[in-house]
Coordinates of C-alpha atoms in Angstrom, one line a residue:
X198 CA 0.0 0.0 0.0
X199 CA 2.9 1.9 0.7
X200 CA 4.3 1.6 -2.7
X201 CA 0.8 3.3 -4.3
X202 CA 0.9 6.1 -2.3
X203 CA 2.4 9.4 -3.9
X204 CA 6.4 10.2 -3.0
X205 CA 6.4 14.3 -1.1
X206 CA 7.9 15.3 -4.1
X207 CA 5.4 13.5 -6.6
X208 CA 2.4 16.2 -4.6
X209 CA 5.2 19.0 -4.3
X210 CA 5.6 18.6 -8.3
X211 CA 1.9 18.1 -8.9
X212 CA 0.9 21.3 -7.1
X213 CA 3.9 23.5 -9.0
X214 CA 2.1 22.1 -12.4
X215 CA -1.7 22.6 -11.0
X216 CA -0.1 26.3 -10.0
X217 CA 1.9 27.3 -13.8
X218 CA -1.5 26.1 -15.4
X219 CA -4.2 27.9 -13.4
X220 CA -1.8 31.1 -13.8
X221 CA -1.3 30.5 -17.2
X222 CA -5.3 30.5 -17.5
X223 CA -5.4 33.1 -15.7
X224 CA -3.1 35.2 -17.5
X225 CA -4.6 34.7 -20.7
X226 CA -8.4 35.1 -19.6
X227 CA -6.8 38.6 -18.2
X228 CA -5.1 40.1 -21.4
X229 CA -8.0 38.4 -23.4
X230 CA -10.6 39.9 -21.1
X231 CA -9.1 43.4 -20.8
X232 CA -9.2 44.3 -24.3
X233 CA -12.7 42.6 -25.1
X234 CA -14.7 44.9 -23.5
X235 CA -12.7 47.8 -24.9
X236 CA -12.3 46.1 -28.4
X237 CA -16.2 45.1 -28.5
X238 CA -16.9 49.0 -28.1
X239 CA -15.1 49.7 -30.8
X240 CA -16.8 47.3 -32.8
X241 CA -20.3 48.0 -32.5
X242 CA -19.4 52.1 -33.0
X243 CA -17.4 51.7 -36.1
X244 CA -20.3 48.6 -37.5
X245 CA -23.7 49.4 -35.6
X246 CA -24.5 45.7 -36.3
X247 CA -24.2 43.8 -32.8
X248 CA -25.8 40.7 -34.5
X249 CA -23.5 40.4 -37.1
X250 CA -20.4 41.0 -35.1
X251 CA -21.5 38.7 -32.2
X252 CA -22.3 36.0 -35.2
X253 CA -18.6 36.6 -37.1
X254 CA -16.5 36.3 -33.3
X255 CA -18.4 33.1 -32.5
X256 CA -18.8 31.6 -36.2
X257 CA -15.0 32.3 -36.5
X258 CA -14.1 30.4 -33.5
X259 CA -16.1 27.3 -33.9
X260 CA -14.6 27.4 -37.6
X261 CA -10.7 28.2 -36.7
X262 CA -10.7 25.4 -33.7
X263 CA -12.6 22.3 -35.9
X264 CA -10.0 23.3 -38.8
X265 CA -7.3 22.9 -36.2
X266 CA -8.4 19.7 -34.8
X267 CA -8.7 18.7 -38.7
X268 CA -5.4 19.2 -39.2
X269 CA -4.4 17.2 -36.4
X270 CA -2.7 20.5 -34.3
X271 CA -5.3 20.5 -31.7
X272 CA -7.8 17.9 -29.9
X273 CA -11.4 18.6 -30.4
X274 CA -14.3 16.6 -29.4
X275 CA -16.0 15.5 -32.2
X276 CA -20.0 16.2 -32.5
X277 CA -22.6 13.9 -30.3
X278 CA -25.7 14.0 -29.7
X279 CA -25.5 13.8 -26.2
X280 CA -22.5 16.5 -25.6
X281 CA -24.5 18.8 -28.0
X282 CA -27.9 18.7 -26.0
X283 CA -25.6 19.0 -22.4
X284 CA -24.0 22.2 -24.2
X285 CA -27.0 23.5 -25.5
X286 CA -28.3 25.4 -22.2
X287 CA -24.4 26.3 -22.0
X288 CA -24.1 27.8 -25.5
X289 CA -27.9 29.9 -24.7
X290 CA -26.6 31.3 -21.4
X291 CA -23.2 32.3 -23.3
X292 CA -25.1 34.2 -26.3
X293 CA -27.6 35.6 -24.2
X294 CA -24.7 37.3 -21.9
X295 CA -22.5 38.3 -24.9
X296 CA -25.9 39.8 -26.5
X297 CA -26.8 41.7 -23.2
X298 CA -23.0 42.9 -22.7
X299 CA -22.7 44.2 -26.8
X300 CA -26.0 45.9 -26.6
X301 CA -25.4 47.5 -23.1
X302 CA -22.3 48.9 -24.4
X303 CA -24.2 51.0 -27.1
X304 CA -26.0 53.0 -24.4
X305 CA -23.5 53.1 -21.3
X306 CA -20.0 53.6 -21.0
X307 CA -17.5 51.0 -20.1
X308 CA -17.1 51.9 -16.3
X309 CA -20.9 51.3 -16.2
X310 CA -20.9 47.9 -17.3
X311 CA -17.7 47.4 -15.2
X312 CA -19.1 48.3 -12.1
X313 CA -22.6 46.0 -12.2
X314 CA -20.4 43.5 -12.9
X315 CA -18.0 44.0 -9.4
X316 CA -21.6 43.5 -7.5
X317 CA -22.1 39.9 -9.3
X318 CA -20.1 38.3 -6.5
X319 CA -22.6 39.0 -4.1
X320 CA -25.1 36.9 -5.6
X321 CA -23.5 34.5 -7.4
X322 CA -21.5 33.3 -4.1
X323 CA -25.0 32.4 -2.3
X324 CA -25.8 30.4 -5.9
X325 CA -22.1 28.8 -5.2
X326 CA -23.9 27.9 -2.0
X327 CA -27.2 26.9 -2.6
X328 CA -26.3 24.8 -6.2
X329 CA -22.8 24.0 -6.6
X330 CA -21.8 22.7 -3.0
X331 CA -19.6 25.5 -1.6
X332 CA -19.5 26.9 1.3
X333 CA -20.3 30.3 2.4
X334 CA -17.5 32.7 2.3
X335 CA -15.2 33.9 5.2
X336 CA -15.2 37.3 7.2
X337 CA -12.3 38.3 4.8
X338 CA -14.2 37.4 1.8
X339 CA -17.4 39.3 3.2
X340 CA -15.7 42.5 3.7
X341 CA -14.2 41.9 -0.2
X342 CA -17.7 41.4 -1.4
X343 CA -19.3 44.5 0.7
X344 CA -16.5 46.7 -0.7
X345 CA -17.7 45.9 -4.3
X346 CA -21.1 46.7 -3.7
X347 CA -20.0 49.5 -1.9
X348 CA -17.8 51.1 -4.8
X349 CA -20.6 50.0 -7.2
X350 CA -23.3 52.4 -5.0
X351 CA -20.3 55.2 -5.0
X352 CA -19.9 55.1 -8.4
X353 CA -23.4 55.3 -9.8
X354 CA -23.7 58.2 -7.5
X355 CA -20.9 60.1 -9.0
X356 CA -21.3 59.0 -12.6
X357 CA -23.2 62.0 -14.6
X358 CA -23.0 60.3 -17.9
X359 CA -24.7 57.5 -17.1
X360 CA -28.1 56.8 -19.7
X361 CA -31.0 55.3 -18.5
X362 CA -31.1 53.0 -21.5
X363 CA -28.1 51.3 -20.5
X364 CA -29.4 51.0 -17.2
X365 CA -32.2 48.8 -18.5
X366 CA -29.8 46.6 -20.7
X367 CA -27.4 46.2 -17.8
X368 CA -30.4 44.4 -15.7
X369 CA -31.0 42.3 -18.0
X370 CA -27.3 41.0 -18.8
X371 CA -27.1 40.8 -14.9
X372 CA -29.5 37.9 -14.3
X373 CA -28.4 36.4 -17.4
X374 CA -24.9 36.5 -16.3
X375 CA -25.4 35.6 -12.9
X376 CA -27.2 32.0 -14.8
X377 CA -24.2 31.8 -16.8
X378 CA -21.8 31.8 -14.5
X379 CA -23.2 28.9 -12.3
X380 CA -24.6 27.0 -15.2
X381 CA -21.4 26.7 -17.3
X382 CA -19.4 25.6 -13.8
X383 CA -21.9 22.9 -13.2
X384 CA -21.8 22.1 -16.8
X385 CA -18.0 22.3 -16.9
X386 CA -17.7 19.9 -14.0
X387 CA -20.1 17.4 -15.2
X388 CA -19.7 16.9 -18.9
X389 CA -16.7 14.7 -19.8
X390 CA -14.5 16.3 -23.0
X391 CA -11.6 15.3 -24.7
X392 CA -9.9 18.8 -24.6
X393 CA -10.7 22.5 -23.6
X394 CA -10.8 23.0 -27.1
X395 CA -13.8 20.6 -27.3
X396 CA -15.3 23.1 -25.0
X397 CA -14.7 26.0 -27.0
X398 CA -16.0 24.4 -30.2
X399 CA -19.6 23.1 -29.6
X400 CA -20.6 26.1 -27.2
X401 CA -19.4 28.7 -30.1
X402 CA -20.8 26.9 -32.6
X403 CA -24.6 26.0 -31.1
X404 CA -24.2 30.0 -29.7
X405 CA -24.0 31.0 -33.5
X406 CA -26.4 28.9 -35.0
X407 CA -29.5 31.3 -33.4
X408 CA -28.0 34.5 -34.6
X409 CA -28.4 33.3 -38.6
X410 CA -31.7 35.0 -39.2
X411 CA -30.2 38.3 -37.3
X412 CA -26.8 38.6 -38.6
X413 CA -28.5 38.3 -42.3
X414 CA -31.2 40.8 -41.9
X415 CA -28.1 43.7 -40.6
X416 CA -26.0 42.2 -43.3
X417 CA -29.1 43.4 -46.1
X418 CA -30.1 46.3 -44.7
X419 CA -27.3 48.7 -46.1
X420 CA -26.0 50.8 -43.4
X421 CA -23.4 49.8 -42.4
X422 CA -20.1 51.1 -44.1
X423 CA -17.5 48.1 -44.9
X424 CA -13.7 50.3 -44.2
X425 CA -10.2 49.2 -43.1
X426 CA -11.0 50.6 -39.6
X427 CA -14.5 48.5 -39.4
X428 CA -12.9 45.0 -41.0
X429 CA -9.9 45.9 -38.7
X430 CA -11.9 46.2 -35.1
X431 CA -14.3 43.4 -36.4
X432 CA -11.1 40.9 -36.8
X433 CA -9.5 41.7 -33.6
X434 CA -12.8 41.2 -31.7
X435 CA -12.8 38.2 -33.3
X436 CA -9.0 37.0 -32.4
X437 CA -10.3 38.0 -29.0
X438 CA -13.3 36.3 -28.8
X439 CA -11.5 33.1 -29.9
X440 CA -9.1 33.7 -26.7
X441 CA -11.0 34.3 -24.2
X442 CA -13.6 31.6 -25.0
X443 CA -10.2 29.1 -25.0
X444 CA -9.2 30.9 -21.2
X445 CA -12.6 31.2 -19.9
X446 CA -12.8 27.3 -20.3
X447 CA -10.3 26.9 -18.7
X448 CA -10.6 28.9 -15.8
X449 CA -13.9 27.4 -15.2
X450 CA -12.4 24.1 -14.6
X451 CA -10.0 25.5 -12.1
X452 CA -12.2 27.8 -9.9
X453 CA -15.6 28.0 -8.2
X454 CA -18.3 30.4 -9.6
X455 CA -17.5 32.8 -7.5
X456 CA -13.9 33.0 -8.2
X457 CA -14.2 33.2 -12.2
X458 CA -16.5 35.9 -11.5
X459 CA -13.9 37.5 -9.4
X460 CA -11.1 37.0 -11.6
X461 CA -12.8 39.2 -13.9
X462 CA -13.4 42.0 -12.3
X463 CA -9.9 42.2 -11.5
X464 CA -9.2 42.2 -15.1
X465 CA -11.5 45.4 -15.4
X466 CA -8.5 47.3 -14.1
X467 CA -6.3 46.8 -17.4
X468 CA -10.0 47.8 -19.1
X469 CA -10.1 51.0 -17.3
X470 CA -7.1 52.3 -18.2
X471 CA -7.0 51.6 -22.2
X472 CA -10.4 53.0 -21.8
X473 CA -9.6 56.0 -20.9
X474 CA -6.4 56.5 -23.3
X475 CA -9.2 55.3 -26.6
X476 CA -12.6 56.7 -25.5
X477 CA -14.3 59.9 -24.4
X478 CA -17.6 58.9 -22.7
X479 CA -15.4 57.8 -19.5
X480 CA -16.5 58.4 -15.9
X481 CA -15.8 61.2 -14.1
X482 CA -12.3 61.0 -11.6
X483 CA -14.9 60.7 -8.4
X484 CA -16.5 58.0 -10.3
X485 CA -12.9 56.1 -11.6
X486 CA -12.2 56.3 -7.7
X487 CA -15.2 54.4 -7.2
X488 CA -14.5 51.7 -9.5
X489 CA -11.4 51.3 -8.1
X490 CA -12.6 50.8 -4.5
X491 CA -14.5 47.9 -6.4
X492 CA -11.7 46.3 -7.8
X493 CA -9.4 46.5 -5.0
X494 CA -11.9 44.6 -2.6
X495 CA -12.3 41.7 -5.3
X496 CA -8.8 41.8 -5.4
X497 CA -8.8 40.3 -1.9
X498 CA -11.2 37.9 -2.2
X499 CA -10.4 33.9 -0.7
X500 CA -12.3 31.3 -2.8
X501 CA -14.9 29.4 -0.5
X502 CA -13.9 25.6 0.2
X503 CA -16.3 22.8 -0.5
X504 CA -18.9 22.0 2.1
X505 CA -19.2 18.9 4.1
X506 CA -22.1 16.5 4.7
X507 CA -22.7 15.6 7.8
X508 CA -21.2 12.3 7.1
X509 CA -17.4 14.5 6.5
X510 CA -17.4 13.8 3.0
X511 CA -16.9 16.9 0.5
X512 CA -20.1 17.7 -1.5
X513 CA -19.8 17.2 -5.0
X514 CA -20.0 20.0 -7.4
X515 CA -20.9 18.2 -10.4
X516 CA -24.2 17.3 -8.4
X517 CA -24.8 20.3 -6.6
X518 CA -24.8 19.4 -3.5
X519 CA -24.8 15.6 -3.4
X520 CA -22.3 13.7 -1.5
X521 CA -19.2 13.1 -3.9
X522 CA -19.7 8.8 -2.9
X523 CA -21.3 6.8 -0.5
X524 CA -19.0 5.3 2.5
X525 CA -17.6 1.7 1.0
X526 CA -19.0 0.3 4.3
X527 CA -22.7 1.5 3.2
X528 CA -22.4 -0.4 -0.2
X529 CA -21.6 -3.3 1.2

């Protein structure tokens, strides 16, 4: 029995490589993440056709990672029946956030959307809770989460160039996102893949599907202008939307609900200042001050553990909220 067991150094190795890949995930979903918003922006001013953009960055993805895994560079899951209905609810809850988030940037500034986003912890770590087996954060953790909210209520007071418009848009991307979040962990945790690549494919390619009909009718229309600066911020949002898709998956894997959500607002920093260099609707320096209260309290954030039964075993995740197994004594 001895001999099965894992040397010190085997764990002390395992955690350094479980380390260098969540920070390479990290890293990525941060310099992915901190341009989107900004790059998005751009996008839908320079080609007022949301549809059509959204469409192209997830059409382009789906496209880019099956010719990949055709050539053999990558591994990609190929299409089933069941993996494509447990992805369907997945690929939904990703369009319908990206949809909420493009058209929410046509009527509010960045720092807007940036801010309602820092006050998604506070729900999403009860849903952590309640569906996905975690338990309730610590003191530390509740002062982060009260600090967001607390920057979030500073800044909307401060912010004069806010639009009411926006305001209704940002409502509804923050129950769809808040659904997103915990659905795609669950889903995550609980559908078996070949690769993160597999991940990326199926839920940008059933999130594009819907947006045909759309992305056709902008296309016809005739008012939008193709120019070198339109094809230009269309591609990068593209590039972009392929990356963060790839890092998002990953991070998911890696970290509760709560924590993703997290991660992101601290990537809103980066956001905040190439906003400011690129675009002239930008908050006010009382409201920026805000926003940074925000961000520093999700900075210190400590991700909840798993909670126990009241047999001791860890709940499981993947069940949310069922015990992980049954005690071998039980089955027998």
């Amino acid at each position: 029995n001895q001999e099965l067991e894992p040397k010190p150094m085997d764990r002390s190795a395992g955690k350094v490589t479980e380390k260098s890949q969540l920070a390479f995930a990290v890293a990525g979903y941060a310099i992915c993440s901190s341009c989107m918003l900004v790059t998005n922006k751009v996008a839908v001013h320079v080609l007022p056709a949301p549809s059509l953009v959204l469409f192209a960055q997830l059409s382009s993805a789906a496209m880019a990672v099956w010719g990949f895994g055709e050539a053999g560079l990558i591994t990609v899951d190929k299409l089933e029946m069941k993996k494509v209905i447990a992805f369907t609810p997945v690929a939904f809850a990703f369009l319908g956030v990206i949809f909420a988030n493009i058209k929410t940037l046509q009527y509010a500034n960045v720092e807007t959307f940036i801010v309602f986003r820092a006050s998604t912890p506070l729900v999403i770590t009860f849903c952590d809770c309640i569906f996905l087996g975690r338990a309730l954060p610590g003191t530390r953790s509740w002062i982060s989460l009260v600090g967001l909210l607390a920057g979030a209520i500073g800044y909307v007071m401060a912010d004069s160039s806010v639009e009411v418009n926006g305001y209704k848009w940002v409502m509804v991307w923050y129950g769809v996102f808040c659904f997103d979040q915990v659905y795609i962990k669950h889903a995550v945790d609980s559908v078996k893949m070949e690769s993160n690549w597999g991940r990326v494919f199926y839920c940008n390619l059933l999130a594009s599907i819907p947006l045909i009909p759309s992305s056709y009718a902008e296309l016809m229309s005739g008012k939008m202008e193709w120019t070198v600066n339109s094809v230009t911020a269309l591609s990068a949002s593209c590039l972009l939307g392929c990356g963060i898709s790839y890092f998002a998956f990953l991070c998911r894997k890696a970290l509760s609900a709560t924590s993703f959500t997290v991660v992101g607002n601290c990537c809103k920093i980066a956001t905040v200042v190439i906003n400011y260099f690129i675009w002239d609707l930008h908050a006010t320096p009382t409201g920026i001050a805000f926003l940074l209260v925000s961000l520093v309290s999700a900075f210190f954030y400590q991700q909840a553990p798993m909670r126990k039964s009241t047999t001791g075993h860890l709940l499981d995740a993947e069940e949310g909220g069922a015990q992980k197994q049954q005690e071998s004594t039980g089955n027998k």
